[in-house]
Coordinates of C-alpha atoms in Angstrom, one line a residue:
Chain A
X1000 CA 14.3 164.8 16.7
X1001 CA 15.5 163.7 13.2
X1002 CA 17.9 166.7 13.2
X1003 CA 19.4 165.7 16.6
X1004 CA 19.8 162.2 15.3
X1005 CA 21.4 163.3 12.2
X1006 CA 23.9 165.4 14.2
X1007 CA 24.5 162.4 16.5
X1008 CA 25.2 160.3 13.5
X1009 CA 28.0 162.7 12.3
X1010 CA 29.6 162.4 15.9
X1011 CA 29.5 158.6 15.7
X1012 CA 31.1 158.7 12.3
X1013 CA 33.8 160.9 13.6
X1014 CA 34.5 158.5 16.4
X1015 CA 35.2 155.6 14.2
X1016 CA 37.2 157.6 11.8
X1017 CA 39.6 158.6 14.7
X1018 CA 42.1 156.3 16.1
X1019 CA 41.6 156.8 19.8
X1020 CA 39.1 154.0 20.2
X1021 CA 41.2 151.4 18.2
X1022 CA 44.5 152.3 20.1
X1023 CA 42.7 151.9 23.5
X1024 CA 41.0 148.8 22.6
X1025 CA 44.1 147.1 21.2
X1026 CA 46.1 148.4 24.3
X1027 CA 43.5 147.0 26.6
X1028 CA 43.5 143.6 24.8
X1029 CA 47.4 143.4 24.8
X1030 CA 47.7 144.2 28.4
X1031 CA 45.1 141.6 29.5
X1032 CA 46.5 139.0 27.2
X1033 CA 50.0 139.5 28.6
X1034 CA 48.7 139.4 32.2
X1035 CA 46.7 136.3 31.3
X1036 CA 49.8 134.6 30.1
X1037 CA 51.5 134.9 33.5
X1038 CA 51.9 131.5 35.1
X1039 CA 50.6 131.7 38.7
X1040 CA 51.5 128.5 40.3
X1041 CA 50.5 126.5 37.4
X1042 CA 46.8 127.3 38.0
X1043 CA 45.0 128.4 34.9
X1044 CA 41.6 129.0 36.6
X1045 CA 42.8 132.1 38.5
X1046 CA 40.8 134.9 36.8
X1047 CA 39.7 137.7 39.3
X1048 CA 42.9 139.8 38.9
X1049 CA 42.4 139.7 35.2
X1050 CA 38.8 140.7 35.5
X1051 CA 39.7 143.6 37.8
X1052 CA 42.4 144.8 35.5
X1053 CA 40.3 144.5 32.5
X1054 CA 37.4 146.4 34.0
X1055 CA 39.7 149.1 35.3
X1056 CA 41.2 149.5 31.7
X1057 CA 37.7 149.6 30.4
X1058 CA 36.7 152.4 32.8
X1059 CA 39.8 154.4 32.1
X1060 CA 39.6 153.9 28.3
X1061 CA 35.9 154.8 28.2
X1062 CA 36.5 157.9 30.3
X1063 CA 39.3 159.0 28.0
X1064 CA 37.1 158.5 24.9
X1065 CA 34.1 160.2 26.3
X1066 CA 35.9 163.3 27.7
X1067 CA 38.2 163.8 24.8
X1068 CA 35.6 163.2 22.2
X1069 CA 33.1 165.6 23.9
X1070 CA 35.5 168.3 24.8
X1071 CA 36.5 169.0 21.3
X1072 CA 33.0 168.9 19.7
X1073 CA 31.9 172.6 20.0
X1074 CA 35.4 174.3 20.0
X1075 CA 36.2 172.4 16.8
X1076 CA 33.1 173.6 15.1
X1077 CA 34.0 177.1 16.2
X1078 CA 37.7 176.8 15.2
X1079 CA 36.7 175.4 11.6
X1080 CA 34.0 178.1 11.4
X1081 CA 31.4 175.5 10.7
X1082 CA 29.3 176.5 13.7
X1083 CA 27.6 179.5 12.1
X1084 CA 26.6 177.7 8.9
X1085 CA 25.4 174.8 11.1
X1086 CA 23.2 177.2 13.0
X1087 CA 22.0 178.9 9.9
X1088 CA 20.2 175.7 9.0
X1089 CA 16.9 174.9 10.7
X1090 CA 18.8 173.9 13.8
X1091 CA 18.4 175.5 17.2
X1092 CA 21.3 175.8 19.7
X1093 CA 19.4 173.4 22.1
X1094 CA 19.2 170.9 19.3
X1095 CA 22.9 171.2 18.6
X1096 CA 23.8 170.6 22.2
X1097 CA 21.3 167.7 22.3
X1098 CA 22.8 166.2 19.1
X1099 CA 26.3 166.5 20.2
X1100 CA 25.5 164.9 23.6
X1101 CA 23.5 162.1 22.0
X1102 CA 26.3 161.4 19.4
X1103 CA 29.0 161.2 22.0
X1104 CA 26.7 159.1 24.4
X1105 CA 25.8 156.6 21.7
X1106 CA 29.4 156.5 20.5
X1107 CA 30.4 155.6 24.0
X1108 CA 27.7 153.0 24.2
X1109 CA 29.1 151.3 21.0
X1110 CA 32.6 151.5 22.5
X1111 CA 31.2 149.9 25.8
X1112 CA 29.7 147.0 23.8
X1113 CA 33.0 146.2 22.3
X1114 CA 34.9 146.4 25.6
X1115 CA 32.3 144.4 27.6
X1116 CA 32.3 141.7 24.9
X1117 CA 36.0 141.4 25.2
X1118 CA 35.6 141.3 29.0
X1119 CA 33.0 138.6 28.9
X1120 CA 35.1 136.5 26.5
X1121 CA 38.2 136.9 28.7
X1122 CA 36.3 136.0 31.9
X1123 CA 34.5 133.1 30.2
X1124 CA 37.9 131.7 28.9
X1125 CA 38.8 130.9 32.5
X1126 CA 35.5 130.8 34.3
X1127 CA 33.6 128.9 31.7
X1128 CA 30.5 130.9 32.7
X1129 CA 28.5 133.8 31.2
X1130 CA 26.8 135.8 34.0
X1131 CA 25.3 138.0 31.2
X1132 CA 22.8 139.8 33.4
X1133 CA 25.5 141.0 35.8
X1134 CA 27.5 142.3 32.8
X1135 CA 24.5 143.9 31.5
X1136 CA 23.9 145.6 34.9
X1137 CA 27.5 146.8 35.1
X1138 CA 27.5 148.0 31.4
X1139 CA 24.3 149.9 31.6
X1140 CA 25.2 151.7 34.8
X1141 CA 28.7 152.4 33.2
X1142 CA 26.9 153.9 30.1
X1143 CA 24.7 156.1 32.4
X1144 CA 27.7 157.3 34.3
X1145 CA 29.4 158.1 31.0
X1146 CA 26.4 160.2 30.2
X1147 CA 26.8 162.3 33.1
X1148 CA 30.5 162.7 32.3
X1149 CA 29.7 163.7 28.7
X1150 CA 27.0 166.1 29.8
X1151 CA 29.4 167.7 32.3
X1152 CA 32.2 167.9 29.7
X1153 CA 29.8 169.5 27.1
X1154 CA 29.0 172.1 29.6
X1155 CA 32.7 172.6 30.4
X1156 CA 33.5 173.1 26.7
X1157 CA 31.2 176.0 26.7
X1158 CA 32.7 177.4 29.9
X1159 CA 36.4 176.9 29.5
X1160 CA 38.4 178.5 26.8
X1161 CA 40.3 175.6 25.4
X1162 CA 39.4 171.8 24.9
X1163 CA 42.7 170.9 26.7
X1164 CA 41.9 172.8 29.8
X1165 CA 38.3 171.4 29.7
X1166 CA 39.6 167.9 29.4
X1167 CA 42.1 168.2 32.2
X1168 CA 39.5 169.8 34.6
X1169 CA 37.0 167.1 33.8
X1170 CA 39.5 164.3 34.2
X1171 CA 40.5 165.7 37.6
X1172 CA 36.9 166.2 38.8
X1173 CA 35.8 162.7 37.6
X1174 CA 38.9 161.1 39.2
X1175 CA 38.3 162.8 42.4
X1176 CA 34.6 161.7 42.5
X1177 CA 35.6 158.1 41.6
X1178 CA 38.3 158.0 44.3
X1179 CA 36.8 159.9 47.3
X1180 CA 33.2 160.8 46.4
X1181 CA 31.6 158.1 48.5
X1182 CA 33.7 159.1 51.6
X1183 CA 33.1 162.9 51.5
X1184 CA 30.4 162.7 54.2
X1185 CA 32.8 160.7 56.5
X1186 CA 35.5 163.4 55.9
X1187 CA 32.9 166.0 56.6
X1188 CA 32.0 164.5 60.0
X1189 CA 35.6 164.8 61.2
X1190 CA 35.7 168.5 60.4
X1191 CA 34.6 171.7 62.2
X1192 CA 32.2 174.3 60.9
X1193 CA 32.0 175.9 58.4
X1194 CA 34.2 173.5 56.5
X1195 CA 31.9 170.5 57.5
X1196 CA 28.9 172.3 55.8
X1197 CA 31.0 173.1 52.6
X1198 CA 32.1 169.6 52.4
X1199 CA 28.5 168.2 53.0
X1200 CA 27.3 170.6 50.3
X1201 CA 29.8 169.3 47.8
X1202 CA 28.9 165.7 48.8
X1203 CA 25.2 166.2 48.0
X1204 CA 25.8 168.3 45.0
X1205 CA 28.3 166.1 43.0
X1206 CA 26.9 163.4 40.7
X1207 CA 27.9 160.1 42.5
X1208 CA 29.2 158.4 39.4
X1209 CA 31.5 156.3 41.7
X1210 CA 28.4 154.1 42.4
X1211 CA 28.6 152.2 39.0
X1212 CA 32.5 152.4 39.3
X1213 CA 32.5 150.7 42.6
X1214 CA 30.1 148.0 41.3
X1215 CA 33.1 146.5 39.5
X1216 CA 33.9 144.7 42.9
X1217 CA 30.6 142.7 42.6
X1218 CA 31.4 141.6 39.1
X1219 CA 35.0 140.8 39.8
X1220 CA 34.1 138.7 42.9
X1221 CA 31.0 137.0 41.5
X1222 CA 28.4 138.5 43.8
X1223 CA 24.9 137.8 43.1
X1224 CA 22.8 140.2 41.0
X1225 CA 21.9 143.6 42.3
X1226 CA 18.1 144.1 42.7
X1227 CA 16.6 145.7 39.5
X1228 CA 14.9 148.2 41.7
X1229 CA 18.2 149.7 42.7
X1230 CA 19.5 149.6 39.1
X1231 CA 16.4 151.6 38.0
X1232 CA 16.8 154.1 40.8
X1233 CA 20.5 154.6 40.0
X1234 CA 19.7 155.1 36.4
X1235 CA 17.0 157.8 37.3
X1236 CA 19.6 159.4 39.6
X1237 CA 22.2 159.6 36.8
X1238 CA 19.7 160.7 34.2
X1239 CA 18.7 163.6 36.4
X1240 CA 22.3 164.8 36.5
X1241 CA 22.5 164.4 32.8
X1242 CA 19.4 166.6 32.4
X1243 CA 20.8 169.2 34.9
X1244 CA 24.1 169.5 33.0
X1245 CA 22.4 169.7 29.7
X1246 CA 19.9 172.3 30.7
X1247 CA 22.9 174.3 32.1
X1248 CA 24.7 173.8 28.8
X1249 CA 21.8 175.0 26.8
X1250 CA 21.5 178.1 29.0
X1251 CA 25.2 178.9 28.7
X1252 CA 25.2 178.2 24.9
X1253 CA 22.1 180.5 24.4
X1254 CA 24.0 183.5 25.5
X1255 CA 27.3 182.6 24.0
X1256 CA 28.4 184.4 20.9
X1257 CA 28.9 182.0 18.0
X1258 CA 32.0 183.7 16.7
Chain B
X694 CA 103.2 162.2 13.5
X695 CA 101.1 159.9 11.1
X696 CA 97.4 160.6 12.0
X697 CA 96.5 157.0 11.6
X698 CA 99.2 156.0 14.0
X699 CA 98.0 158.6 16.4
X700 CA 94.6 157.3 16.3
X701 CA 95.8 153.7 16.9
X702 CA 97.8 154.8 19.9
X703 CA 94.8 156.8 21.3
X704 CA 92.6 153.6 20.8
X705 CA 95.2 151.5 22.6
X706 CA 95.3 154.1 25.5
X707 CA 91.6 154.2 25.8
X708 CA 91.5 150.4 25.8
X709 CA 94.1 150.3 28.6
X710 CA 92.3 153.1 30.5
X711 CA 89.0 151.2 30.3
X712 CA 90.5 147.9 31.3
X713 CA 92.2 149.6 34.3
X714 CA 88.9 151.3 35.3
X715 CA 87.0 148.0 35.0
X716 CA 89.6 146.3 37.2
X717 CA 89.4 149.1 39.8
X718 CA 85.5 149.1 39.9
X719 CA 84.6 145.5 39.6
X720 CA 85.5 144.5 43.2
X721 CA 83.5 147.5 44.6
X722 CA 80.5 146.3 42.5
X723 CA 80.9 142.9 43.7
X724 CA 80.8 144.0 47.4
X725 CA 77.8 146.1 46.6
X726 CA 75.9 143.2 45.0
X727 CA 76.5 141.0 48.1
X728 CA 75.1 143.6 50.4
X729 CA 72.2 144.1 48.1
X730 CA 71.1 140.5 47.3
X731 CA 67.7 141.7 46.0
X732 CA 69.3 144.0 43.5
X733 CA 68.7 141.2 40.9
X734 CA 65.1 141.8 41.4
X735 CA 63.6 143.9 38.7
X736 CA 61.1 145.7 41.1
X737 CA 63.7 146.4 43.6
X738 CA 66.0 148.0 41.0
X739 CA 63.0 150.0 39.8
X740 CA 61.4 151.0 42.9
X741 CA 64.2 150.8 45.6
X742 CA 63.0 150.5 49.2
X743 CA 59.6 151.9 48.2
X744 CA 58.8 148.4 46.7
X745 CA 58.2 147.3 50.3
X746 CA 55.2 149.7 50.5
X747 CA 53.8 148.2 47.4
X748 CA 54.5 144.7 48.6
X749 CA 52.4 145.4 51.7
X750 CA 49.7 147.0 49.6
X751 CA 49.5 143.8 47.5
X752 CA 49.4 141.6 50.5
X753 CA 46.5 143.6 51.8
X754 CA 44.9 143.2 48.3
X755 CA 45.2 139.5 48.7
X756 CA 43.3 139.8 51.9
X757 CA 40.6 142.0 50.2
X758 CA 40.2 139.2 47.6
X759 CA 40.0 136.7 50.5
X760 CA 36.9 138.6 51.5
X761 CA 35.6 138.9 48.0
X762 CA 36.1 142.7 48.0
X763 CA 34.4 143.3 51.3
X764 CA 37.3 145.3 52.9
X765 CA 37.7 148.5 54.8
X766 CA 39.3 151.6 53.4
X767 CA 41.2 154.2 55.4
X768 CA 37.9 155.9 56.0
X769 CA 36.3 152.8 57.7
X770 CA 36.7 151.3 61.1
X771 CA 39.4 148.7 60.4
X772 CA 40.0 147.5 63.9
X773 CA 39.0 143.9 63.0
X774 CA 41.4 144.0 60.0
X775 CA 44.7 145.1 61.7
X776 CA 46.2 141.7 60.8
X777 CA 45.2 140.4 57.4
X778 CA 43.0 137.4 57.9
X779 CA 44.9 135.3 55.3
X780 CA 47.8 135.5 57.6
X781 CA 45.9 135.2 60.8
X782 CA 44.2 132.0 59.6
X783 CA 47.6 130.4 58.9
X784 CA 48.7 130.8 62.5
X785 CA 51.9 132.2 61.3
X786 CA 51.4 135.6 62.8
X787 CA 50.0 136.9 66.1
X788 CA 46.6 138.6 65.6
X789 CA 46.1 142.3 66.5
X790 CA 42.5 142.3 65.4
X791 CA 39.8 143.6 67.7
X792 CA 36.0 143.3 67.6
X793 CA 33.9 140.7 65.8
X794 CA 34.4 140.4 62.1
X795 CA 30.8 139.7 61.3
X796 CA 29.5 142.9 62.7
X797 CA 30.9 144.8 59.8
X798 CA 33.2 147.8 59.5
X799 CA 30.8 150.1 57.8
X800 CA 28.5 150.7 60.7
X801 CA 25.0 152.2 60.1
X802 CA 24.5 154.1 56.9
X803 CA 25.5 157.9 57.3
X804 CA 22.9 159.2 55.0
X805 CA 20.7 158.2 52.1
X806 CA 23.4 158.3 49.4
X807 CA 25.6 156.0 51.7
X808 CA 22.7 153.7 52.3
X809 CA 21.9 153.6 48.6
X810 CA 25.5 153.0 47.6
X811 CA 25.8 150.0 49.9
X812 CA 23.6 148.1 47.4
X813 CA 26.4 148.3 44.8
X814 CA 29.4 147.1 46.8
X815 CA 30.2 143.9 48.6
X816 CA 28.3 144.3 51.9
X817 CA 28.8 141.1 53.8
X818 CA 31.7 139.4 55.6
X819 CA 32.7 136.2 53.7
X820 CA 35.8 134.1 53.3
X821 CA 36.7 132.6 50.0
X822 CA 37.7 129.2 51.5
X823 CA 34.3 129.1 53.0
X824 CA 32.4 129.5 49.7
X825 CA 32.7 133.3 49.3
X826 CA 29.5 135.3 48.5
X827 CA 27.5 132.3 47.4
X828 CA 28.3 130.4 50.7
X829 CA 28.8 127.4 48.5
X830 CA 31.4 125.2 50.2
X831 CA 32.2 123.3 47.0
X832 CA 33.7 126.5 45.7
X833 CA 36.2 126.8 48.5
X834 CA 39.0 126.2 46.0
X835 CA 38.3 129.8 44.8
X836 CA 40.8 130.9 47.5
X837 CA 43.3 130.4 44.6
X838 CA 42.3 134.1 43.7
X839 CA 44.5 135.5 46.3
X840 CA 47.6 133.9 44.8
X841 CA 48.5 136.4 42.2
X842 CA 48.7 139.2 44.8
X843 CA 50.8 137.1 47.1
X844 CA 53.1 136.2 44.4
X845 CA 53.5 139.9 43.4
X846 CA 54.1 140.8 47.0
X847 CA 56.8 138.3 47.4
X848 CA 58.5 139.6 44.1
X849 CA 58.4 143.1 45.4
X850 CA 59.7 142.3 48.9
X851 CA 61.7 139.1 48.8
X852 CA 62.8 139.6 52.4
X853 CA 59.2 139.4 53.9
X854 CA 59.0 135.9 55.4
X855 CA 55.3 136.2 56.2
X856 CA 54.4 136.3 52.5
X857 CA 56.1 133.0 51.8
X858 CA 54.5 131.4 54.8
X859 CA 51.0 132.6 54.0
X860 CA 51.4 131.5 50.2
X861 CA 52.7 128.1 51.3
X862 CA 49.9 127.6 53.8
X863 CA 47.2 128.2 51.1
X864 CA 48.9 126.2 48.4
X865 CA 49.6 123.2 50.6
X866 CA 46.6 123.0 52.8
X867 CA 43.7 124.3 50.8
X868 CA 44.7 123.9 47.1
X869 CA 46.8 120.7 47.4
X870 CA 49.6 122.1 45.4
X871 CA 52.5 120.7 47.4
X872 CA 55.2 120.9 44.8
X873 CA 54.4 124.7 44.1
X874 CA 54.3 125.3 48.0
X875 CA 57.8 123.7 48.1
X876 CA 59.0 125.9 45.2
X877 CA 57.8 129.0 47.1
X878 CA 59.7 128.0 50.2
X879 CA 62.9 127.3 48.2
X880 CA 62.6 130.6 46.6
X881 CA 62.2 132.2 50.1
X882 CA 65.2 130.3 51.3
X883 CA 67.2 131.6 48.3
X884 CA 66.3 135.1 49.3
X885 CA 66.7 134.6 53.0
X886 CA 69.3 131.8 53.5
X887 CA 68.9 129.8 56.6
X888 CA 65.6 131.2 57.8
X889 CA 64.3 128.8 60.6
X890 CA 60.5 129.6 59.8
X891 CA 61.0 128.7 56.2
X892 CA 63.0 125.7 57.1
X893 CA 60.2 124.7 59.6
X894 CA 57.5 124.8 56.9
X895 CA 59.7 123.0 54.4
X896 CA 60.2 120.3 57.0
X897 CA 56.4 120.1 57.4
X898 CA 56.0 119.5 53.6
X899 CA 58.5 116.6 53.9
X900 CA 56.8 115.2 56.9
X901 CA 53.1 115.6 56.2
X902 CA 52.9 115.5 52.5
X903 CA 55.9 113.5 51.3
X904 CA 56.1 111.3 54.4
X905 CA 59.9 111.5 54.2
X906 CA 60.8 111.3 57.8
X907 CA 64.5 111.4 57.5
X908 CA 64.6 114.4 55.3
X909 CA 62.1 116.3 57.5
X910 CA 64.4 115.5 60.5
X911 CA 67.4 116.9 58.6
X912 CA 65.5 120.1 57.6
X913 CA 64.2 120.7 61.2
X914 CA 67.7 120.1 62.7
X915 CA 69.1 122.6 60.2
X916 CA 66.4 125.0 61.2
X917 CA 67.4 124.6 64.9
X918 CA 71.0 125.2 63.9
X919 CA 70.0 128.4 62.0
X920 CA 67.9 129.4 65.0
X921 CA 71.0 129.2 67.2
X922 CA 73.1 131.0 64.6
X923 CA 70.7 133.9 64.5
X924 CA 72.1 135.3 67.7
X925 CA 75.2 133.5 68.5
X926 CA 76.3 135.7 71.3
X927 CA 73.0 135.4 73.2
X928 CA 72.8 132.3 75.5
X929 CA 69.9 130.0 74.7
X930 CA 68.4 130.4 78.2
X931 CA 68.1 134.2 77.5
X932 CA 66.4 133.8 74.2
X933 CA 63.9 131.5 75.9
X934 CA 63.0 133.7 78.7
X935 CA 59.3 134.3 79.1
X936 CA 59.0 137.9 77.7
X937 CA 56.8 139.5 75.1
X938 CA 59.9 140.7 73.1
X939 CA 61.2 137.2 72.3
X940 CA 57.8 135.6 71.7
X941 CA 58.7 134.8 68.0
X942 CA 62.1 133.2 69.1
X943 CA 60.4 131.1 71.8
X944 CA 57.5 130.1 69.4
X945 CA 59.9 129.0 66.7
X946 CA 62.1 127.0 69.1
X947 CA 59.0 125.3 70.6
X948 CA 57.5 124.4 67.3
X949 CA 60.8 122.9 66.0
X950 CA 61.4 120.8 69.2
X951 CA 57.8 119.7 69.3
X952 CA 57.8 118.7 65.5
X953 CA 61.1 116.8 66.1
X954 CA 59.8 115.1 69.2
X955 CA 56.6 114.0 67.3
X956 CA 58.8 112.8 64.5
X957 CA 60.9 110.7 66.9
X958 CA 57.8 109.2 68.5
X959 CA 56.6 108.3 65.0
X960 CA 59.9 106.7 64.2
X961 CA 59.8 104.7 67.5
X962 CA 62.9 106.6 69.1
X963 CA 61.2 107.2 72.5
X964 CA 64.4 108.3 74.2
X965 CA 65.1 110.9 71.5
X966 CA 61.5 112.0 71.7
X967 CA 61.8 112.5 75.5
X968 CA 64.9 114.7 75.0
X969 CA 63.1 116.8 72.4
X970 CA 60.1 117.3 74.6
X971 CA 62.3 118.3 77.4
X972 CA 63.8 121.0 75.2
X973 CA 60.4 122.1 74.0
X974 CA 59.3 122.5 77.6
X975 CA 62.0 125.4 78.0
X976 CA 60.2 127.6 75.6
X977 CA 56.5 126.4 76.2
X978 CA 54.2 129.0 78.1
X979 CA 52.3 126.2 79.8
X980 CA 54.1 122.8 80.5
X981 CA 51.8 120.7 82.4
X982 CA 50.5 118.7 79.3
X983 CA 54.0 118.3 78.0
X984 CA 55.3 117.1 81.4
X985 CA 52.5 114.5 81.6
X986 CA 53.3 113.4 78.1
X987 CA 57.1 113.0 79.0
X988 CA 56.1 110.9 82.0
X989 CA 53.9 108.7 79.7
X990 CA 56.8 108.4 77.3
X991 CA 59.1 107.4 80.2
X992 CA 56.7 104.7 81.3
X993 CA 56.5 103.5 77.8
X994 CA 60.4 103.4 77.5
X995 CA 60.5 101.5 80.8
X996 CA 58.1 98.9 79.6
X997 CA 60.0 98.4 76.4
X998 CA 62.4 95.4 76.5
X999 CA 66.0 96.5 76.3
X1000 CA 67.9 95.1 73.4
X1001 CA 70.1 93.0 75.9
X1002 CA 67.1 91.3 77.5
X1003 CA 65.4 90.6 74.3
X1004 CA 68.5 88.7 73.2

């Protein structure tokens, strides 16, 4: 376990050495501040459009950070020829995968803390309220969804040849799930066999990361808290997909030549 | 030839050519500007006619905010949302909505993922001016949250009268921002000069909020003149025929004449009020109440001492 954490620590250090997070964070702040400065009929209590924009930017930024950071982990080790020395140490391939995953996931968690702190401050500046539990629910499910994305990207980095192709494919897949994942069953109902069964199979197979994504509406429009039972179930559902992708990644990596 | 002199001559020639070209093109650009009033608008320049599609999308977005995010997508049954409720509630547009709003557009859950996912999205029909998701009527001023999208929609499609009317309604009646509502209408009139609907709303502000009867009368009379100018070749009787096609025309005429009649009654000009009511009858679908009211006014006028007898 210590080895996995040591490896994760290296990945986290890599994140704060790189400029991706700073650029995206500052860009989010600048866009939100500019939008907040717009005068809308001399009413400075209007806030929901800002909350929606800010949450959307947080989701986009976190996905960019998660996918780009994860996609280059193993290919970079291979390119720099550090993979073989790394595996020569008392470190199994499974530990390497888990370490890389944990590092990326924890790094994304830290990123989310910064982003949601800014979001809370922005909302409180207009609403004068701190619905911290709602924000916690949103952030925790967001982090779990990023876990699925990271595990999927890690698997992709072992399957696809280049980090760029892996990143692109992951972006397309995640964006498609976020946009239409929830409605695939409705689409399937309007189709004839065998396409209907194919779409249904996809619907049940994909990780529904759009559930935390669509939860933004509850935060934006100040809906009451979601029951903790449902939060717990969704966490378990997303963790199951994390486990599936990680097991698949370990199996693929076990048979992959290091050089 | 001296090269410096050649350059100078070339420079002069270029200057003369550019001046001539500018003189030739300027009238053409002016006529182009007058036909495309909105070209000064940044969005119209950037997006062209597609800006209207975005404007409509943002108008619908405002309606989604009015429902606190509980809104159908293209995959849902949206028969109860054909006409945005923010517009329907103003009375400015005819409703095309079918079915009860409260039953819900989602229907029964299709499967366990759908049923589970519904715990993470807005799942109840509410209106912001009725308290929104908390049903707290003291929070009805939260309807202000629709304003950014309406403002953006008006910027993108400055020729859409409905956007100005809806924005004005919420600003004036629910948020008590009369001055801002007036500004919206004036902006609308700048983009759509002489529009009778915008004039009518402006007159209402002067009548109901500023209590400036004289100015309200002037504005409504100007609205009637604009209404007549809209189709100068069509006789008034044709425009007021009871057909579905000219519903908007009739509705506007009736509203203006009725408002002017009430204004005259308020001012004590009973004879003028009777004349206005008689005009309003021409466009009204049911006239019995109006006819009765005219009779009452005639009695009242008859009972009034004439100026000669009072002397």
